[in-house]
Amino acid sequence: MNVEHFFIVGAQRSGTTYLYQILDEHPQIEMAKPVRPEPKFFLKPDLSAYTHADYLRLFFDPASTPLLRGEKTTSYIESENAARQIAAWFPTAKLIFVLREPIARALSNYHFSSKNGLETLSFEEAVRSEDQRREQYDRAQVSTSPFAYLKRGRYIDYIHLYLRYFDRGQMIFLIHEELTAQATAIRDLYARLGVDMAFTPPSLHRHINSGDDKVDDLLSPPLKDDLCAYFAEPTAQLEALLGRHITAWLR
């Protein structure tokens, strides 16, 4: 049986691990294992030495018979090479983008980097020097920059990258603030993926891989104003693409 595939491509610190769990619990869906570390298969520079069978053997149960298979790798959103290779291997795949209010996402990213010993600057120092240090990280240690606090929240730039290889109709855009613990949003997602939308996942109301979200104390009023101004244009472009205002992001 030809099993369709989908990919949760990002964004980091936007509830993708929660979404992974919600989808993995559905009896008609098999998610790539393990969830940590993420597969990152399509980040490889060249996949010519691999086959589809290799991919399935590495990350899925050969005895399973799902209706749908999915993978979550949040670094994919930033990689044109990943977009190109996913399109070559799975041209009909659906792509799921989970997007979080970009200032909150940046703060969560900062806490994650600090907690894991990757960041030593204050949040304000880190974002104001991001352009100078974004690419100054150990690529042997992490697959993507731990310092891309602001750039990573310009979602429209990455979406345009994927639109070079996929049709708009293959993309599913989820807003983090509208998704978590919202049964209607989960049912709608199941329906879009073509699986039983009546299933209620056990983890619907769980907090999974959530970081320290009590972070507004790191935002001085001038910095908050600067960040709101920075994200105003890319967010407006995103809303134009989606055809609606993201009211959950109004600050």
PDB file of C-alpha atoms in Angstrom:
ATOM      1  CA  MET A   1       0.000   0.000   0.000  1.00  0.00           C
ATOM      2  CA  ASN A   2       1.319   3.459  -0.915  1.00  0.00           C
ATOM      3  CA  VAL A   3       1.388   5.416   2.341  1.00  0.00           C
ATOM      4  CA  GLU A   4       1.305   9.204   2.092  1.00  0.00           C
ATOM      5  CA  HIS A   5       3.790  11.286   4.093  1.00  0.00           C
ATOM      6  CA  PHE A   6       3.725  14.650   5.812  1.00  0.00           C
ATOM      7  CA  PHE A   7       6.429  16.716   7.486  1.00  0.00           C
ATOM      8  CA  ILE A   8       6.304  19.055  10.478  1.00  0.00           C
ATOM      9  CA  VAL A   9       9.036  21.411   9.304  1.00  0.00           C
ATOM     10  CA  GLY A  10       8.972  23.986  12.143  1.00  0.00           C
ATOM     11  CA  ALA A  11       9.170  26.471  13.649  1.00  0.00           C
ATOM     12  CA  GLN A  12      11.373  25.796  16.662  1.00  0.00           C
ATOM     13  CA  ARG A  13       9.902  26.592  20.105  1.00  0.00           C
ATOM     14  CA  SER A  14       6.396  26.754  18.656  1.00  0.00           C
ATOM     15  CA  GLY A  15       4.714  23.652  20.054  1.00  0.00           C
ATOM     16  CA  THR A  16       5.914  21.143  17.482  1.00  0.00           C
ATOM     17  CA  THR A  17       6.662  18.470  20.097  1.00  0.00           C
ATOM     18  CA  TYR A  18       3.091  18.791  21.406  1.00  0.00           C
ATOM     19  CA  LEU A  19       1.830  18.448  17.843  1.00  0.00           C
ATOM     20  CA  TYR A  20       4.054  15.412  17.274  1.00  0.00           C
ATOM     21  CA  GLN A  21       2.515  13.704  20.312  1.00  0.00           C
ATOM     22  CA  ILE A  22      -1.037  14.567  19.240  1.00  0.00           C
ATOM     23  CA  LEU A  23      -0.424  13.086  15.805  1.00  0.00           C
ATOM     24  CA  ASP A  24       1.530  10.068  17.036  1.00  0.00           C
ATOM     25  CA  GLU A  25      -1.381   9.073  19.259  1.00  0.00           C
ATOM     26  CA  HIS A  26      -3.742   8.836  16.299  1.00  0.00           C
ATOM     27  CA  PRO A  27      -4.212   5.152  15.373  1.00  0.00           C
ATOM     28  CA  GLN A  28      -4.011   5.892  11.637  1.00  0.00           C
ATOM     29  CA  ILE A  29      -0.741   7.850  11.836  1.00  0.00           C
ATOM     30  CA  GLU A  30       2.813   6.662  12.416  1.00  0.00           C
ATOM     31  CA  MET A  31       5.369   9.288  13.365  1.00  0.00           C
ATOM     32  CA  ALA A  32       9.101   8.866  12.741  1.00  0.00           C
ATOM     33  CA  LYS A  33      11.040   7.681  15.809  1.00  0.00           C
ATOM     34  CA  PRO A  34      12.725   8.860  17.868  1.00  0.00           C
ATOM     35  CA  VAL A  35      11.281  12.273  18.551  1.00  0.00           C
ATOM     36  CA  ARG A  36      14.639  13.236  20.129  1.00  0.00           C
ATOM     37  CA  PRO A  37      16.992  13.585  18.452  1.00  0.00           C
ATOM     38  CA  GLU A  38      14.925  14.528  15.424  1.00  0.00           C
ATOM     39  CA  PRO A  39      15.661  12.537  12.245  1.00  0.00           C
ATOM     40  CA  LYS A  40      17.140  15.480  10.258  1.00  0.00           C
ATOM     41  CA  PHE A  41      17.406  13.042   7.351  1.00  0.00           C
ATOM     42  CA  PHE A  42      16.763  15.627   4.646  1.00  0.00           C
ATOM     43  CA  LEU A  43      19.442  17.937   6.029  1.00  0.00           C
ATOM     44  CA  LYS A  44      22.074  15.589   4.627  1.00  0.00           C
ATOM     45  CA  PRO A  45      23.943  17.298   1.766  1.00  0.00           C
ATOM     46  CA  ASP A  46      23.374  14.378  -0.604  1.00  0.00           C
ATOM     47  CA  LEU A  47      20.897  11.512  -0.371  1.00  0.00           C
ATOM     48  CA  SER A  48      22.022   9.643  -3.490  1.00  0.00           C
ATOM     49  CA  ALA A  49      23.389   6.780  -1.381  1.00  0.00           C
ATOM     50  CA  TYR A  50      19.965   6.210   0.243  1.00  0.00           C
ATOM     51  CA  THR A  51      16.681   4.724  -0.935  1.00  0.00           C
ATOM     52  CA  HIS A  52      13.091   5.153   0.232  1.00  0.00           C
ATOM     53  CA  ALA A  53      13.444   1.758   1.888  1.00  0.00           C
ATOM     54  CA  ASP A  54      16.431   3.048   3.870  1.00  0.00           C
ATOM     55  CA  TYR A  55      14.408   6.028   5.111  1.00  0.00           C
ATOM     56  CA  LEU A  56      11.524   3.799   6.224  1.00  0.00           C
ATOM     57  CA  ARG A  57      13.883   1.316   7.885  1.00  0.00           C
ATOM     58  CA  LEU A  58      15.704   4.044   9.811  1.00  0.00           C
ATOM     59  CA  PHE A  59      12.677   5.804  11.290  1.00  0.00           C
ATOM     60  CA  PHE A  60       9.535   3.655  11.014  1.00  0.00           C
ATOM     61  CA  ASP A  61       8.303   0.239  12.134  1.00  0.00           C
ATOM     62  CA  PRO A  62       8.367  -2.142   9.151  1.00  0.00           C
ATOM     63  CA  ALA A  63       5.491  -4.109  10.683  1.00  0.00           C
ATOM     64  CA  SER A  64       3.164  -1.118  10.960  1.00  0.00           C
ATOM     65  CA  THR A  65       0.356  -0.444   8.475  1.00  0.00           C
ATOM     66  CA  PRO A  66      -0.603   3.222   8.959  1.00  0.00           C
ATOM     67  CA  LEU A  67      -2.730   5.329   6.687  1.00  0.00           C
ATOM     68  CA  LEU A  68      -0.214   8.162   6.996  1.00  0.00           C
ATOM     69  CA  ARG A  69       3.397   8.626   8.062  1.00  0.00           C
ATOM     70  CA  GLY A  70       4.918  11.800   9.407  1.00  0.00           C
ATOM     71  CA  GLU A  71       8.265  13.243  10.442  1.00  0.00           C
ATOM     72  CA  LYS A  72       9.089  16.225  12.656  1.00  0.00           C
ATOM     73  CA  THR A  73      12.361  18.055  12.130  1.00  0.00           C
ATOM     74  CA  THR A  74      12.143  21.731  12.991  1.00  0.00           C
ATOM     75  CA  SER A  75      15.453  22.604  11.321  1.00  0.00           C
ATOM     76  CA  TYR A  76      13.916  21.832   7.928  1.00  0.00           C
ATOM     77  CA  ILE A  77      12.097  25.170   7.807  1.00  0.00           C
ATOM     78  CA  GLU A  78      15.400  27.021   7.396  1.00  0.00           C
ATOM     79  CA  SER A  79      16.977  24.742   4.797  1.00  0.00           C
ATOM     80  CA  GLU A  80      16.372  25.107   1.067  1.00  0.00           C
ATOM     81  CA  ASN A  81      18.312  21.891   0.560  1.00  0.00           C
ATOM     82  CA  ALA A  82      15.823  20.077   2.813  1.00  0.00           C
ATOM     83  CA  ALA A  83      12.887  21.573   0.910  1.00  0.00           C
ATOM     84  CA  ARG A  84      14.408  20.487  -2.405  1.00  0.00           C
ATOM     85  CA  GLN A  85      15.134  16.955  -1.230  1.00  0.00           C
ATOM     86  CA  ILE A  86      11.753  16.420   0.428  1.00  0.00           C
ATOM     87  CA  ALA A  87      10.098  17.550  -2.810  1.00  0.00           C
ATOM     88  CA  ALA A  88      12.224  15.116  -4.816  1.00  0.00           C
ATOM     89  CA  TRP A  89      11.467  12.181  -2.521  1.00  0.00           C
ATOM     90  CA  PHE A  90       7.881  12.965  -1.532  1.00  0.00           C
ATOM     91  CA  PRO A  91       6.467  15.414  -4.095  1.00  0.00           C
ATOM     92  CA  THR A  92       2.866  15.011  -2.856  1.00  0.00           C
ATOM     93  CA  ALA A  93       3.694  15.353   0.847  1.00  0.00           C
ATOM     94  CA  LYS A  94       1.867  17.814   3.055  1.00  0.00           C
ATOM     95  CA  LEU A  95       3.962  20.299   5.042  1.00  0.00           C
ATOM     96  CA  ILE A  96       2.924  21.528   8.471  1.00  0.00           C
ATOM     97  CA  PHE A  97       4.175  24.884   9.726  1.00  0.00           C
ATOM     98  CA  VAL A  98       3.505  25.721  13.388  1.00  0.00           C
ATOM     99  CA  LEU A  99       3.941  29.442  13.948  1.00  0.00           C
ATOM    100  CA  ARG A 100       4.145  31.243  17.264  1.00  0.00           C
ATOM    101  CA  GLU A 101       3.955  34.943  18.070  1.00  0.00           C
ATOM    102  CA  PRO A 102       7.524  35.835  17.075  1.00  0.00           C
ATOM    103  CA  ILE A 103       8.589  37.774  20.170  1.00  0.00           C
ATOM    104  CA  ALA A 104       7.384  34.971  22.456  1.00  0.00           C
ATOM    105  CA  ARG A 105       9.136  32.469  20.180  1.00  0.00           C
ATOM    106  CA  ALA A 106      12.376  34.469  20.339  1.00  0.00           C
ATOM    107  CA  LEU A 107      12.237  34.605  24.132  1.00  0.00           C
ATOM    108  CA  SER A 108      11.596  30.856  24.350  1.00  0.00           C
ATOM    109  CA  ASN A 109      14.481  30.238  21.936  1.00  0.00           C
ATOM    110  CA  TYR A 110      16.700  32.405  24.138  1.00  0.00           C
ATOM    111  CA  HIS A 111      15.795  30.455  27.268  1.00  0.00           C
ATOM    112  CA  PHE A 112      16.442  27.173  25.474  1.00  0.00           C
ATOM    113  CA  SER A 113      19.859  28.331  24.269  1.00  0.00           C
ATOM    114  CA  SER A 114      20.759  29.643  27.730  1.00  0.00           C
ATOM    115  CA  LYS A 115      19.562  26.510  29.516  1.00  0.00           C
ATOM    116  CA  ASN A 116      21.687  24.340  27.219  1.00  0.00           C
ATOM    117  CA  GLY A 117      24.842  26.386  27.732  1.00  0.00           C
ATOM    118  CA  LEU A 118      24.840  27.926  24.268  1.00  0.00           C
ATOM    119  CA  GLU A 119      24.049  31.506  25.269  1.00  0.00           C
ATOM    120  CA  THR A 120      25.752  33.746  27.842  1.00  0.00           C
ATOM    121  CA  LEU A 121      24.505  37.210  26.876  1.00  0.00           C
ATOM    122  CA  SER A 122      21.383  38.899  28.187  1.00  0.00           C
ATOM    123  CA  PHE A 123      18.345  38.708  25.920  1.00  0.00           C
ATOM    124  CA  GLU A 124      18.683  42.348  24.853  1.00  0.00           C
ATOM    125  CA  GLU A 125      22.405  41.973  24.148  1.00  0.00           C
ATOM    126  CA  ALA A 126      21.720  38.785  22.202  1.00  0.00           C
ATOM    127  CA  VAL A 127      19.048  40.204  19.898  1.00  0.00           C
ATOM    128  CA  ARG A 128      20.835  43.507  19.328  1.00  0.00           C
ATOM    129  CA  SER A 129      24.019  41.678  18.262  1.00  0.00           C
ATOM    130  CA  GLU A 130      22.273  38.877  16.367  1.00  0.00           C
ATOM    131  CA  ASP A 131      23.423  39.930  12.900  1.00  0.00           C
ATOM    132  CA  GLN A 132      27.066  39.819  13.981  1.00  0.00           C
ATOM    133  CA  ARG A 133      26.985  36.466  15.778  1.00  0.00           C
ATOM    134  CA  ARG A 134      24.146  34.477  14.197  1.00  0.00           C
ATOM    135  CA  GLU A 135      26.516  32.249  12.216  1.00  0.00           C
ATOM    136  CA  GLN A 136      29.122  31.961  14.982  1.00  0.00           C
ATOM    137  CA  TYR A 137      28.169  28.584  16.390  1.00  0.00           C
ATOM    138  CA  ASP A 138      29.551  25.051  16.512  1.00  0.00           C
ATOM    139  CA  ARG A 139      27.966  23.168  13.605  1.00  0.00           C
ATOM    140  CA  ALA A 140      29.243  19.891  15.028  1.00  0.00           C
ATOM    141  CA  GLN A 141      27.172  20.506  18.156  1.00  0.00           C
ATOM    142  CA  VAL A 142      23.879  21.828  16.733  1.00  0.00           C
ATOM    143  CA  SER A 143      22.251  21.654  13.293  1.00  0.00           C
ATOM    144  CA  THR A 144      21.130  25.271  13.180  1.00  0.00           C
ATOM    145  CA  SER A 145      22.064  28.538  14.831  1.00  0.00           C
ATOM    146  CA  PRO A 146      21.077  28.871  18.496  1.00  0.00           C
ATOM    147  CA  PHE A 147      21.280  32.657  18.062  1.00  0.00           C
ATOM    148  CA  ALA A 148      18.715  33.240  15.266  1.00  0.00           C
ATOM    149  CA  TYR A 149      16.185  34.683  17.692  1.00  0.00           C
ATOM    150  CA  LEU A 150      14.766  37.309  15.343  1.00  0.00           C
ATOM    151  CA  LYS A 151      15.477  35.885  11.904  1.00  0.00           C
ATOM    152  CA  ARG A 152      13.733  32.636  12.843  1.00  0.00           C
ATOM    153  CA  GLY A 153      10.534  34.575  13.515  1.00  0.00           C
ATOM    154  CA  ARG A 154      10.383  35.981   9.976  1.00  0.00           C
ATOM    155  CA  TYR A 155       8.242  33.036   8.945  1.00  0.00           C
ATOM    156  CA  ILE A 156       7.243  34.444   5.579  1.00  0.00           C
ATOM    157  CA  ASP A 157      10.846  34.229   4.339  1.00  0.00           C
ATOM    158  CA  TYR A 158      10.978  30.489   4.984  1.00  0.00           C
ATOM    159  CA  ILE A 159       7.506  29.883   3.564  1.00  0.00           C
ATOM    160  CA  HIS A 160       8.541  31.551   0.302  1.00  0.00           C
ATOM    161  CA  LEU A 161      11.533  29.221   0.243  1.00  0.00           C
ATOM    162  CA  TYR A 162       9.220  26.183   0.397  1.00  0.00           C
ATOM    163  CA  LEU A 163       6.870  27.668  -2.200  1.00  0.00           C
ATOM    164  CA  ARG A 164       9.680  27.205  -4.710  1.00  0.00           C
ATOM    165  CA  TYR A 165       9.199  23.449  -4.424  1.00  0.00           C
ATOM    166  CA  PHE A 166       5.635  22.838  -3.177  1.00  0.00           C
ATOM    167  CA  ASP A 167       2.175  24.096  -4.041  1.00  0.00           C
ATOM    168  CA  ARG A 168       0.434  26.327  -1.527  1.00  0.00           C
ATOM    169  CA  GLY A 169      -2.297  23.696  -1.211  1.00  0.00           C
ATOM    170  CA  GLN A 170       0.175  21.202   0.257  1.00  0.00           C
ATOM    171  CA  MET A 171       0.945  23.521   3.171  1.00  0.00           C
ATOM    172  CA  ILE A 172      -0.897  23.538   6.491  1.00  0.00           C
ATOM    173  CA  PHE A 173      -0.345  26.560   8.703  1.00  0.00           C
ATOM    174  CA  LEU A 174      -1.092  26.237  12.410  1.00  0.00           C
ATOM    175  CA  ILE A 175      -0.932  29.078  14.900  1.00  0.00           C
ATOM    176  CA  HIS A 176       0.578  27.902  18.175  1.00  0.00           C
ATOM    177  CA  GLU A 177      -1.713  30.041  20.335  1.00  0.00           C
ATOM    178  CA  GLU A 178      -4.788  28.630  18.560  1.00  0.00           C
ATOM    179  CA  LEU A 179      -3.680  25.005  18.670  1.00  0.00           C
ATOM    180  CA  THR A 180      -2.697  23.908  22.156  1.00  0.00           C
ATOM    181  CA  ALA A 181      -5.494  22.049  23.961  1.00  0.00           C
ATOM    182  CA  GLN A 182      -8.034  23.159  21.345  1.00  0.00           C
ATOM    183  CA  ALA A 183     -10.084  20.115  20.356  1.00  0.00           C
ATOM    184  CA  THR A 184     -11.655  21.865  17.368  1.00  0.00           C
ATOM    185  CA  ALA A 185      -8.260  22.809  15.937  1.00  0.00           C
ATOM    186  CA  ILE A 186      -7.004  19.246  16.374  1.00  0.00           C
ATOM    187  CA  ARG A 187     -10.099  17.802  14.678  1.00  0.00           C
ATOM    188  CA  ASP A 188      -9.652  20.231  11.800  1.00  0.00           C
ATOM    189  CA  LEU A 189      -6.042  19.135  11.416  1.00  0.00           C
ATOM    190  CA  TYR A 190      -6.982  15.449  11.425  1.00  0.00           C
ATOM    191  CA  ALA A 191      -9.556  16.199   8.736  1.00  0.00           C
ATOM    192  CA  ARG A 192      -7.015  18.025   6.572  1.00  0.00           C
ATOM    193  CA  LEU A 193      -4.645  15.087   6.871  1.00  0.00           C
ATOM    194  CA  GLY A 194      -7.410  12.688   5.868  1.00  0.00           C
ATOM    195  CA  VAL A 195      -7.584  10.637   9.068  1.00  0.00           C
ATOM    196  CA  ASP A 196     -10.455  10.009  11.484  1.00  0.00           C
ATOM    197  CA  MET A 197     -11.296  13.418  12.949  1.00  0.00           C
ATOM    198  CA  ALA A 198     -13.461  11.946  15.716  1.00  0.00           C
ATOM    199  CA  PHE A 199     -10.420  10.563  17.574  1.00  0.00           C
ATOM    200  CA  THR A 200      -9.559  12.400  20.806  1.00  0.00           C
ATOM    201  CA  PRO A 201      -5.825  12.215  21.613  1.00  0.00           C
ATOM    202  CA  PRO A 202      -4.983  11.437  25.267  1.00  0.00           C
ATOM    203  CA  SER A 203      -2.398  14.266  25.308  1.00  0.00           C
ATOM    204  CA  LEU A 204      -4.828  16.961  24.173  1.00  0.00           C
ATOM    205  CA  HIS A 205      -4.523  18.912  27.450  1.00  0.00           C
ATOM    206  CA  ARG A 206      -0.922  18.017  28.321  1.00  0.00           C
ATOM    207  CA  HIS A 207       2.003  20.446  28.291  1.00  0.00           C
ATOM    208  CA  ILE A 208       4.787  18.778  26.324  1.00  0.00           C
ATOM    209  CA  ASN A 209       8.344  20.163  26.055  1.00  0.00           C
ATOM    210  CA  SER A 210       7.141  23.563  27.181  1.00  0.00           C
ATOM    211  CA  GLY A 211       9.841  25.962  28.268  1.00  0.00           C
ATOM    212  CA  ASP A 212       9.840  28.942  30.579  1.00  0.00           C
ATOM    213  CA  ASP A 213       7.142  31.163  29.093  1.00  0.00           C
ATOM    214  CA  LYS A 214       7.193  33.693  31.935  1.00  0.00           C
ATOM    215  CA  VAL A 215       9.640  35.823  30.067  1.00  0.00           C
ATOM    216  CA  ASP A 216       8.134  39.280  29.533  1.00  0.00           C
ATOM    217  CA  ASP A 217      10.299  40.606  32.366  1.00  0.00           C
ATOM    218  CA  LEU A 218      13.223  40.426  29.910  1.00  0.00           C
ATOM    219  CA  LEU A 219      11.525  42.975  27.649  1.00  0.00           C
ATOM    220  CA  SER A 220      12.179  46.605  28.464  1.00  0.00           C
ATOM    221  CA  PRO A 221       9.584  48.929  26.900  1.00  0.00           C
ATOM    222  CA  PRO A 222      12.079  50.277  24.308  1.00  0.00           C
ATOM    223  CA  LEU A 223      13.181  46.762  23.330  1.00  0.00           C
ATOM    224  CA  LYS A 224       9.570  45.587  23.073  1.00  0.00           C
ATOM    225  CA  ASP A 225       8.769  48.524  20.805  1.00  0.00           C
ATOM    226  CA  ASP A 226      11.791  47.759  18.624  1.00  0.00           C
ATOM    227  CA  LEU A 227      10.855  44.091  18.297  1.00  0.00           C
ATOM    228  CA  CYS A 228       7.233  44.889  17.485  1.00  0.00           C
ATOM    229  CA  ALA A 229       8.472  47.207  14.740  1.00  0.00           C
ATOM    230  CA  TYR A 230      10.937  44.576  13.469  1.00  0.00           C
ATOM    231  CA  PHE A 231       8.252  41.903  13.095  1.00  0.00           C
ATOM    232  CA  ALA A 232       5.464  44.180  11.806  1.00  0.00           C
ATOM    233  CA  GLU A 233       6.246  43.849   8.093  1.00  0.00           C
ATOM    234  CA  PRO A 234       6.956  40.082   7.894  1.00  0.00           C
ATOM    235  CA  THR A 235       3.888  39.379  10.025  1.00  0.00           C
ATOM    236  CA  ALA A 236       1.733  41.534   7.734  1.00  0.00           C
ATOM    237  CA  GLN A 237       3.083  39.587   4.752  1.00  0.00           C
ATOM    238  CA  LEU A 238       2.285  36.319   6.532  1.00  0.00           C
ATOM    239  CA  GLU A 239      -1.269  37.474   7.229  1.00  0.00           C
ATOM    240  CA  ALA A 240      -1.663  38.401   3.564  1.00  0.00           C
ATOM    241  CA  LEU A 241      -0.576  34.903   2.559  1.00  0.00           C
ATOM    242  CA  LEU A 242      -2.954  33.319   5.057  1.00  0.00           C
ATOM    243  CA  GLY A 243      -5.752  35.676   4.113  1.00  0.00           C
ATOM    244  CA  ARG A 244      -6.581  36.640   7.687  1.00  0.00           C
ATOM    245  CA  HIS A 245      -5.404  38.554  10.723  1.00  0.00           C
ATOM    246  CA  ILE A 246      -3.720  36.527  13.456  1.00  0.00           C
ATOM    247  CA  THR A 247      -5.638  38.059  16.324  1.00  0.00           C
ATOM    248  CA  ALA A 248      -3.868  35.878  18.908  1.00  0.00           C
ATOM    249  CA  TRP A 249      -0.676  37.812  18.152  1.00  0.00           C
ATOM    250  CA  LEU A 250      -2.006  41.288  18.807  1.00  0.00           C
ATOM    251  CA  ARG A 251       0.140  42.724  21.591  1.00  0.00           C
TER     252      ARG A 251
END
